Amino acid sequence: MTSATHPAARTPATRDRYVDLLRVASLGTVIAGHWLMAVPDGDRITNVLAVVPILQPLTWLLQVMPLFFLVGGFAHATAWASIQRRGGGYADFVRTRTARLLRPAAVFLAVWLVLALGAALAGQDHGIVRVALRTVVQPLWFLGVYVGLVALAPVMSRLHRAFGVRVPVVLFAAAAVVDVLRFHGYAGIATLNLLLVWAAVHQLGYLYADGTLQRYGLPLAVGGMTALLVLTTAGPYPTSMVGVPGEAVSNMSPPTLALAAHAVWLTGLAMLLRGPATRRLARARVWRTVVAANGLAMTAFLWHLSAAFLLLAVFRSGIGGAPGTTWWWLTRPVWLAAAGAVTAVLVSAFRRFDTPGPTEIAPGASTARAATGTALCTLGVLGVSAVGYGGLLAGKTATLLVVPVTAPAALALLALGAILLRRRRTGAALCSDAVGPGRLSAPTP
């Protein structure tokens, strides 16, 4: 029997299995997209979308990170309600939600920190090595944003109960104002959209959890797509929904109103596909596959670029020659299979660090301590994602919000935040909801 057989068989009838599928599908698509976009160019890595611009419209389907934040909103709505029913509070919620994310991320960062120190001491921190040290941690930006949304989730839940759909509407409108200011000479304000856009998408997950979103799949898909077409043709936004080298504006970093429109249309599409997908997920074999993939998804995401760089260490010019050529397309399955195989090896080595722990309700846990710890973890992860590990001993810096930060400083923030989030074991827990191999929890993106 597979490791997924028992939890799959014990799935409650009330569980929304489609949420689990969206989580797996979104992370899997992001992983495959990164593998396809990365193009070696001497001692650097460029993006195939810059080399073959005609591929950029594909990002309207393949940029699925909004689905991950949608699922996150759903998961937080259900988890917060569950913890409240058992007498828990804010500290119990944020500690439980962040632990599952930060444990495997901490191991990943520690391994690459050792590699970065070794490369620096050996005088090899240059060329493709420095590119790898910079690039492998870059996707952690989403983890930093996500941890920040964990900190805000109970507050956003109250806002949802009070104002419903008006909350994401106001957040999207605020993001539009930020873009107007951005394009009129106030470029620094654009960073606000890192919170506004992703918080709005996350808030759509609350509407999914209460059953509202499912009724509006077609209007969301049509309205979002119409807005996206207008913004990218008549407006100042590029076609690609991911950053492309050489473009004056990135829709992704920081997010723009165009990415918000993309998130709306993609959410509508997901709702339209929910019915047929749910019927297929009722089949035991299909559901076991999703459960098994869910247990590996975060570890695979953390290590998938490491796998790509290991392959590039062997095949310095990549596999398939010049991007966009017939031979390049024909060899994409070979490249994807090779990257998948190396990632599978890394997943088997590190998956034990990505296991859900018990959900414990502790009396008297400090809300201020938990909020401070989560904020520091957010800043730490965003900081190390921004600066990377290249030039570690040379004091390389990057701007975190408006403050220059080094990798050691970012890691220190993360470590301090993790210490603050640890549960003080001065008393017995009121409740322990073990989430082990025989029990499914709410999805934890």
Coordinates of C-alpha atoms in Angstrom, one line a residue:
M1 CA 0.0 0.0 0.0
T2 CA 1.3 3.5 -0.7
S3 CA 1.8 6.1 2.0
A4 CA -1.2 8.0 0.7
T5 CA -3.6 5.1 0.9
H6 CA -4.6 5.5 4.6
P7 CA -5.2 9.3 4.6
A8 CA -7.0 9.1 1.3
A9 CA -9.3 6.4 2.6
R10 CA -10.1 8.4 5.7
T11 CA -11.0 11.6 3.9
P12 CA -14.1 13.2 5.3
A13 CA -17.1 13.4 3.0
T14 CA -17.2 17.1 3.6
R15 CA -13.7 17.8 2.4
D16 CA -13.3 20.0 -0.7
R17 CA -10.9 17.8 -2.6
Y18 CA -10.6 20.4 -5.4
V19 CA -8.7 22.7 -3.1
D20 CA -6.0 20.0 -2.7
L21 CA -5.9 19.6 -6.5
L22 CA -5.5 23.3 -7.0
R23 CA -2.6 23.4 -4.6
V24 CA -0.7 20.5 -6.3
A25 CA -1.5 21.8 -9.8
S26 CA -0.4 25.4 -9.0
L27 CA 3.0 24.4 -7.5
G28 CA 3.6 21.7 -10.2
T29 CA 2.9 24.2 -13.0
V30 CA 5.2 26.8 -11.4
I31 CA 8.0 24.2 -11.1
A32 CA 7.6 23.1 -14.8
G33 CA 7.4 26.8 -15.8
H34 CA 10.7 27.6 -14.1
W35 CA 12.4 24.6 -15.7
L36 CA 11.1 25.7 -19.2
M37 CA 11.9 29.4 -18.8
A38 CA 15.5 29.0 -17.6
V39 CA 17.9 29.3 -20.5
P40 CA 21.7 29.1 -20.0
D41 CA 23.6 31.9 -21.6
G42 CA 27.3 31.6 -20.8
D43 CA 27.8 32.5 -17.2
R44 CA 24.3 33.7 -16.7
I45 CA 20.7 32.5 -16.9
T46 CA 18.2 34.3 -19.1
N47 CA 14.5 33.7 -19.7
V48 CA 13.1 32.0 -22.8
L49 CA 10.3 34.6 -22.8
A50 CA 13.0 37.2 -23.6
V51 CA 14.6 35.1 -26.3
V52 CA 11.3 34.0 -27.9
P53 CA 8.7 36.8 -27.1
I54 CA 6.0 35.1 -29.0
L55 CA 5.7 32.7 -26.0
Q56 CA 4.7 35.4 -23.6
P57 CA 0.9 35.0 -23.9
L58 CA 1.3 31.5 -22.6
T59 CA 1.9 33.0 -19.2
W60 CA -1.8 33.9 -19.1
L61 CA -2.4 30.2 -18.5
L62 CA 0.9 29.1 -16.9
Q63 CA 1.3 31.9 -14.3
V64 CA -0.8 30.1 -11.7
M65 CA 0.6 31.5 -8.5
P66 CA -2.7 33.3 -7.8
L67 CA -4.3 29.9 -7.4
F68 CA -1.9 29.1 -4.6
F69 CA -2.9 32.3 -2.7
L70 CA -6.6 31.5 -3.4
V71 CA -6.1 28.1 -1.8
G72 CA -4.3 29.7 1.0
G73 CA -7.2 32.0 1.8
F74 CA -9.5 28.9 1.9
A75 CA -7.2 27.0 4.1
H76 CA -6.8 29.9 6.5
A77 CA -10.5 30.5 6.7
T78 CA -11.2 26.8 7.7
A79 CA -8.1 26.5 10.0
W80 CA -8.9 29.7 11.9
A81 CA -12.5 28.6 12.4
S82 CA -11.3 25.1 13.6
I83 CA -8.9 26.6 16.1
Q84 CA -11.5 29.0 17.5
R85 CA -14.0 26.1 17.9
R86 CA -11.4 24.4 20.1
G87 CA -10.7 27.4 22.2
G88 CA -7.5 28.5 20.6
G89 CA -6.4 32.0 19.6
Y90 CA -4.2 34.0 17.4
A91 CA -0.9 32.6 18.6
D92 CA -2.0 29.0 18.1
F93 CA -3.1 29.8 14.6
V94 CA 0.1 31.6 13.3
R95 CA 2.4 29.1 15.1
T96 CA 0.7 26.1 13.5
R97 CA 0.4 27.6 10.0
T98 CA 4.0 28.9 9.8
A99 CA 5.7 25.8 11.3
R100 CA 4.8 23.6 8.3
L101 CA 6.2 26.2 5.9
L102 CA 9.3 27.3 7.8
R103 CA 10.7 23.9 8.8
P104 CA 11.5 22.7 5.3
A105 CA 12.5 26.2 4.2
A106 CA 15.0 26.5 7.1
V107 CA 16.6 23.2 6.1
F108 CA 16.8 24.4 2.4
L109 CA 18.4 27.7 3.4
A110 CA 20.9 26.0 5.8
V111 CA 22.1 23.6 3.1
W112 CA 22.6 26.4 0.5
L113 CA 24.2 28.6 3.2
V114 CA 26.8 25.9 3.7
L115 CA 27.3 25.6 -0.1
A116 CA 27.6 29.4 -0.4
L117 CA 30.2 29.7 2.3
G118 CA 32.2 26.8 0.8
A119 CA 32.1 28.5 -2.7
A120 CA 33.2 31.9 -1.2
L121 CA 36.0 30.4 0.8
A122 CA 37.2 28.4 -2.2
G123 CA 37.2 31.5 -4.4
Q124 CA 34.4 30.0 -6.6
D125 CA 31.7 32.5 -5.9
H126 CA 31.5 33.9 -9.5
G127 CA 30.0 33.1 -12.9
I128 CA 27.3 30.4 -13.0
V129 CA 28.0 29.5 -9.3
R130 CA 27.0 33.0 -8.2
V131 CA 24.0 32.9 -10.5
A132 CA 22.9 29.6 -8.8
L133 CA 23.5 31.1 -5.3
R134 CA 21.3 34.0 -6.2
T135 CA 18.6 32.2 -8.1
V136 CA 17.8 29.2 -6.0
V137 CA 16.5 31.2 -3.1
Q138 CA 14.6 33.8 -5.3
P139 CA 11.3 31.9 -5.5
L140 CA 11.1 32.1 -1.7
W141 CA 9.5 35.6 -2.1
F142 CA 6.1 33.9 -2.2
L143 CA 6.8 32.2 1.1
G144 CA 7.6 35.5 2.7
V145 CA 4.4 37.1 1.4
Y146 CA 2.4 34.0 2.4
V147 CA 3.7 34.1 6.0
G148 CA 2.7 37.7 6.1
L149 CA -0.8 36.8 5.1
V150 CA -0.8 34.2 7.8
A151 CA -0.2 36.9 10.3
L152 CA -3.1 38.9 8.9
A153 CA -5.5 36.0 8.3
P154 CA -7.6 36.3 11.5
V155 CA -8.1 40.0 11.0
M156 CA -9.0 39.5 7.4
S157 CA -11.4 36.8 8.5
R158 CA -13.3 39.3 10.6
L159 CA -13.3 41.8 7.8
H160 CA -14.7 39.1 5.5
R161 CA -17.5 38.4 8.0
A162 CA -18.3 42.1 8.2
F163 CA -18.0 43.2 4.6
G164 CA -17.8 40.2 2.4
V165 CA -16.9 40.8 -1.2
R166 CA -16.2 44.5 -0.6
V167 CA -12.9 43.6 1.0
P168 CA -11.1 42.2 -2.1
V169 CA -12.8 44.9 -4.2
V170 CA -11.3 47.7 -2.0
L171 CA -7.9 45.9 -2.1
F172 CA -7.9 45.7 -5.9
A173 CA -9.0 49.3 -6.1
A174 CA -6.1 50.3 -3.8
A175 CA -3.7 48.4 -6.0
A176 CA -5.0 50.4 -9.0
V177 CA -4.3 53.6 -7.2
V178 CA -0.8 52.5 -6.4
D179 CA -0.2 51.7 -10.1
V180 CA -1.5 55.2 -11.1
L181 CA 1.0 56.8 -8.7
R182 CA 3.7 54.4 -9.9
F183 CA 3.3 55.4 -13.5
H184 CA 3.3 59.1 -12.5
G185 CA 6.7 59.2 -11.0
Y186 CA 6.3 57.6 -7.6
A187 CA 8.0 54.3 -8.3
G188 CA 8.8 53.5 -4.7
I189 CA 5.1 53.1 -3.8
A190 CA 4.8 50.1 -6.1
T191 CA 6.0 47.8 -3.3
L192 CA 2.7 48.2 -1.6
N193 CA 1.1 46.0 -4.2
L194 CA 3.1 43.1 -2.9
L195 CA 0.6 43.2 -0.1
L196 CA -2.5 44.6 -1.7
V197 CA -2.7 42.3 -4.8
W198 CA -1.8 39.1 -3.0
A199 CA -4.0 40.0 0.0
A200 CA -6.9 40.6 -2.4
V201 CA -6.4 37.2 -4.1
H202 CA -6.0 35.6 -0.7
Q203 CA -9.3 37.2 0.3
L204 CA -11.1 35.5 -2.6
G205 CA -10.3 32.2 -0.8
Y206 CA -12.6 33.3 2.0
L207 CA -15.3 33.8 -0.5
Y208 CA -14.6 30.3 -1.8
A209 CA -14.8 28.9 1.7
D210 CA -18.2 30.4 2.4
G211 CA -19.6 29.2 -1.0
T212 CA -19.9 32.6 -2.6
L213 CA -17.2 32.3 -5.3
Q214 CA -18.5 29.1 -6.8
R215 CA -21.5 30.9 -8.2
Y216 CA -19.6 33.5 -10.2
G217 CA -17.1 31.5 -12.2
L218 CA -18.2 32.8 -15.6
P219 CA -18.5 36.5 -14.7
L220 CA -15.0 36.3 -13.0
A221 CA -13.4 34.6 -16.0
V222 CA -15.0 36.9 -18.6
G223 CA -14.5 40.1 -16.6
G224 CA -10.9 39.3 -15.6
M225 CA -9.9 38.4 -19.1
T226 CA -11.6 41.5 -20.6
A227 CA -9.7 43.7 -18.1
L228 CA -6.5 41.9 -18.8
L229 CA -6.8 42.4 -22.6
V230 CA -7.5 46.1 -22.1
L231 CA -4.7 46.7 -19.6
T232 CA -2.1 44.9 -21.8
T233 CA -3.1 46.4 -25.1
A234 CA -4.4 49.9 -24.4
G235 CA -2.7 50.2 -21.0
P236 CA 1.0 50.5 -19.9
Y237 CA 1.3 46.8 -18.9
P238 CA 3.5 44.2 -20.7
T239 CA 1.9 41.0 -22.0
S240 CA 3.9 38.6 -19.8
M241 CA 2.5 37.8 -16.4
V242 CA 6.1 37.0 -15.2
G243 CA 9.1 39.2 -15.2
V244 CA 11.0 39.3 -18.5
P245 CA 14.6 40.6 -18.7
G246 CA 14.7 43.9 -20.6
E247 CA 11.1 44.9 -20.0
A248 CA 10.6 48.3 -18.4
V249 CA 7.8 47.0 -16.3
S250 CA 7.3 43.7 -14.6
N251 CA 3.7 42.6 -13.9
M252 CA 5.0 40.3 -11.2
S253 CA 7.6 42.1 -9.1
P254 CA 5.9 44.0 -7.7
P255 CA 2.4 42.9 -8.8
T256 CA 0.4 45.2 -11.0
L257 CA -3.3 45.7 -11.7
A258 CA -2.8 43.5 -14.8
L259 CA -1.7 40.6 -12.6
A260 CA -4.7 41.3 -10.4
A261 CA -7.0 41.0 -13.5
H262 CA -5.1 37.8 -14.4
A263 CA -5.8 36.5 -10.9
V264 CA -9.5 37.2 -11.3
W265 CA -9.8 35.5 -14.7
L266 CA -7.8 32.5 -13.5
T267 CA -10.0 32.2 -10.4
G268 CA -13.1 32.3 -12.6
L269 CA -11.6 29.5 -14.8
A270 CA -10.8 27.4 -11.7
M271 CA -14.4 27.8 -10.5
L272 CA -15.8 26.7 -13.9
L273 CA -13.6 23.6 -13.8
R274 CA -14.5 22.7 -10.3
G275 CA -17.5 20.5 -11.1
P276 CA -15.9 18.1 -13.6
A277 CA -12.7 18.0 -11.5
T278 CA -14.5 17.2 -8.3
R279 CA -16.3 14.3 -10.0
R280 CA -12.9 12.8 -11.1
L281 CA -11.5 13.4 -7.6
A282 CA -14.2 11.1 -6.2
R283 CA -12.3 8.2 -7.8
A284 CA -10.1 6.5 -5.3
R285 CA -7.0 6.2 -7.6
V286 CA -7.2 9.8 -8.6
W287 CA -7.6 11.0 -5.0
R288 CA -4.7 8.9 -3.8
T289 CA -2.5 10.5 -6.4
V290 CA -3.5 14.0 -5.3
V291 CA -2.9 13.1 -1.6
A292 CA 0.5 11.7 -2.3
A293 CA 1.5 14.7 -4.4
N294 CA 0.3 17.1 -1.7
G295 CA 2.8 15.5 0.7
L296 CA 5.7 16.2 -1.7
A297 CA 4.7 19.5 -3.3
M298 CA 6.4 22.0 -0.9
T299 CA 9.7 20.0 -0.8
A300 CA 9.7 19.7 -4.6
F301 CA 9.1 23.5 -4.9
L302 CA 12.0 24.3 -2.6
W303 CA 14.5 22.1 -4.4
H304 CA 13.4 22.2 -8.1
L305 CA 15.8 25.0 -9.1
S306 CA 18.6 23.2 -7.2
A307 CA 17.9 20.2 -9.5
A308 CA 18.1 22.4 -12.6
F309 CA 21.4 23.9 -11.6
L310 CA 22.8 20.4 -10.9
L311 CA 21.9 19.5 -14.4
L312 CA 23.5 22.7 -15.8
A313 CA 26.7 21.8 -13.9
V314 CA 26.8 18.7 -16.2
F315 CA 25.3 20.2 -19.3
R316 CA 26.7 23.7 -19.3
S317 CA 24.8 24.8 -22.4
G318 CA 21.6 23.0 -21.4
I319 CA 19.8 20.4 -23.4
G320 CA 18.5 21.1 -26.9
G321 CA 20.5 24.1 -28.3
A322 CA 19.0 27.5 -29.1
P323 CA 15.6 28.2 -27.5
G324 CA 12.6 28.2 -29.8
T325 CA 14.2 25.9 -32.4
T326 CA 12.6 22.7 -33.5
W327 CA 15.3 20.7 -31.8
W328 CA 14.8 22.7 -28.6
W329 CA 11.1 21.9 -28.5
L330 CA 11.7 18.2 -29.2
T331 CA 14.1 18.0 -26.3
R332 CA 11.9 19.7 -23.8
P333 CA 10.4 16.4 -22.6
V334 CA 14.0 15.1 -22.0
W335 CA 14.9 18.2 -20.1
L336 CA 11.7 18.1 -18.0
A337 CA 12.2 14.4 -17.3
A338 CA 15.8 14.9 -16.2
A339 CA 14.9 17.8 -14.0
G340 CA 12.1 15.8 -12.5
A341 CA 14.3 12.8 -11.8
V342 CA 16.9 14.9 -10.0
T343 CA 14.2 16.7 -8.1
A344 CA 12.8 13.3 -7.0
V345 CA 16.2 12.4 -5.6
L346 CA 16.3 15.6 -3.6
V347 CA 12.7 15.2 -2.4
S348 CA 13.5 11.7 -1.1
A349 CA 16.4 13.2 0.8
F350 CA 14.6 16.1 2.4
R351 CA 10.9 15.3 2.5
R352 CA 11.1 14.2 6.1
F353 CA 11.4 17.8 7.1
D354 CA 8.0 18.6 5.4
T355 CA 5.7 16.7 7.7
P356 CA 2.7 18.3 9.5
G357 CA 3.0 18.4 13.2
P358 CA 0.3 18.5 15.9
T359 CA -2.1 21.5 16.2
E360 CA -1.7 22.3 19.8
I361 CA -3.9 24.8 21.7
A362 CA -1.8 26.4 24.5
P363 CA -3.3 28.5 27.2
G364 CA -2.1 32.1 27.7
A365 CA -0.1 32.3 24.4
S366 CA 1.0 35.8 23.7
T367 CA -0.6 37.4 20.7
A368 CA 2.1 40.2 20.6
R369 CA 4.9 37.6 20.7
A370 CA 3.3 35.6 17.9
A371 CA 2.6 38.6 15.7
T372 CA 6.2 39.9 16.2
G373 CA 7.7 36.5 15.4
T374 CA 5.6 36.2 12.2
A375 CA 6.5 39.7 11.1
L376 CA 10.2 39.0 11.6
C377 CA 9.9 35.7 9.7
T378 CA 8.2 37.5 6.8
L379 CA 11.0 40.1 6.6
G380 CA 13.7 37.5 6.9
V381 CA 12.4 35.3 4.1
L382 CA 11.7 38.3 1.8
G383 CA 15.2 39.6 2.6
V384 CA 17.1 36.5 1.8
S385 CA 15.0 36.0 -1.3
A386 CA 15.9 39.6 -2.4
V387 CA 19.6 39.4 -1.8
G388 CA 20.4 35.7 -2.4
Y389 CA 23.6 34.0 -1.3
G390 CA 25.9 35.3 -4.0
G391 CA 28.6 37.6 -2.7
L392 CA 27.9 36.3 0.8
L393 CA 31.3 37.2 2.4
A394 CA 31.6 40.4 0.3
G395 CA 28.6 42.0 2.1
K396 CA 26.3 42.1 -0.9
T397 CA 23.1 43.9 -0.2
A398 CA 19.6 44.3 -1.6
T399 CA 16.7 46.6 -0.8
L400 CA 14.1 45.1 1.5
L401 CA 11.2 47.5 1.3
V402 CA 13.3 50.7 1.8
V403 CA 16.2 49.3 3.8
P404 CA 19.4 47.7 2.5
V405 CA 19.8 44.2 3.9
T406 CA 22.5 41.5 3.7
A407 CA 21.9 37.7 3.6
P408 CA 23.2 37.3 7.2
A409 CA 21.0 40.1 8.5
A410 CA 17.9 38.5 6.8
L411 CA 18.7 35.1 8.2
A412 CA 19.1 36.6 11.7
L413 CA 15.6 38.2 11.4
L414 CA 14.2 34.8 10.3
A415 CA 15.9 33.0 13.2
L416 CA 14.7 35.5 15.8
G417 CA 11.2 35.3 14.4
A418 CA 11.3 31.5 14.6
I419 CA 12.4 31.7 18.2
L420 CA 9.5 34.0 19.1
L421 CA 7.1 31.6 17.4
R422 CA 8.2 28.6 19.4
R423 CA 5.6 27.5 21.9
R424 CA 6.6 27.9 25.5
R425 CA 6.2 24.6 27.3
T426 CA 5.3 25.9 30.7
G427 CA 1.9 24.3 30.7
A428 CA -0.1 21.5 29.1
A429 CA -1.8 22.1 25.9
L430 CA -5.6 22.4 26.0
C431 CA -5.9 20.4 22.8
S432 CA -3.7 18.5 20.4
D433 CA -5.0 17.8 17.0
A434 CA -2.4 15.4 15.5
V435 CA -2.2 15.6 11.8
G436 CA -0.2 12.5 10.8
P437 CA -0.1 9.9 8.1
G438 CA -3.6 8.7 9.0
R439 CA -5.3 12.1 9.1
L440 CA -5.8 14.9 6.6
S441 CA -5.6 18.5 7.7
A442 CA -6.9 21.5 5.9
P443 CA -4.7 22.3 3.0
T444 CA -1.5 24.0 4.0
P445 CA 0.0 25.8 1.1

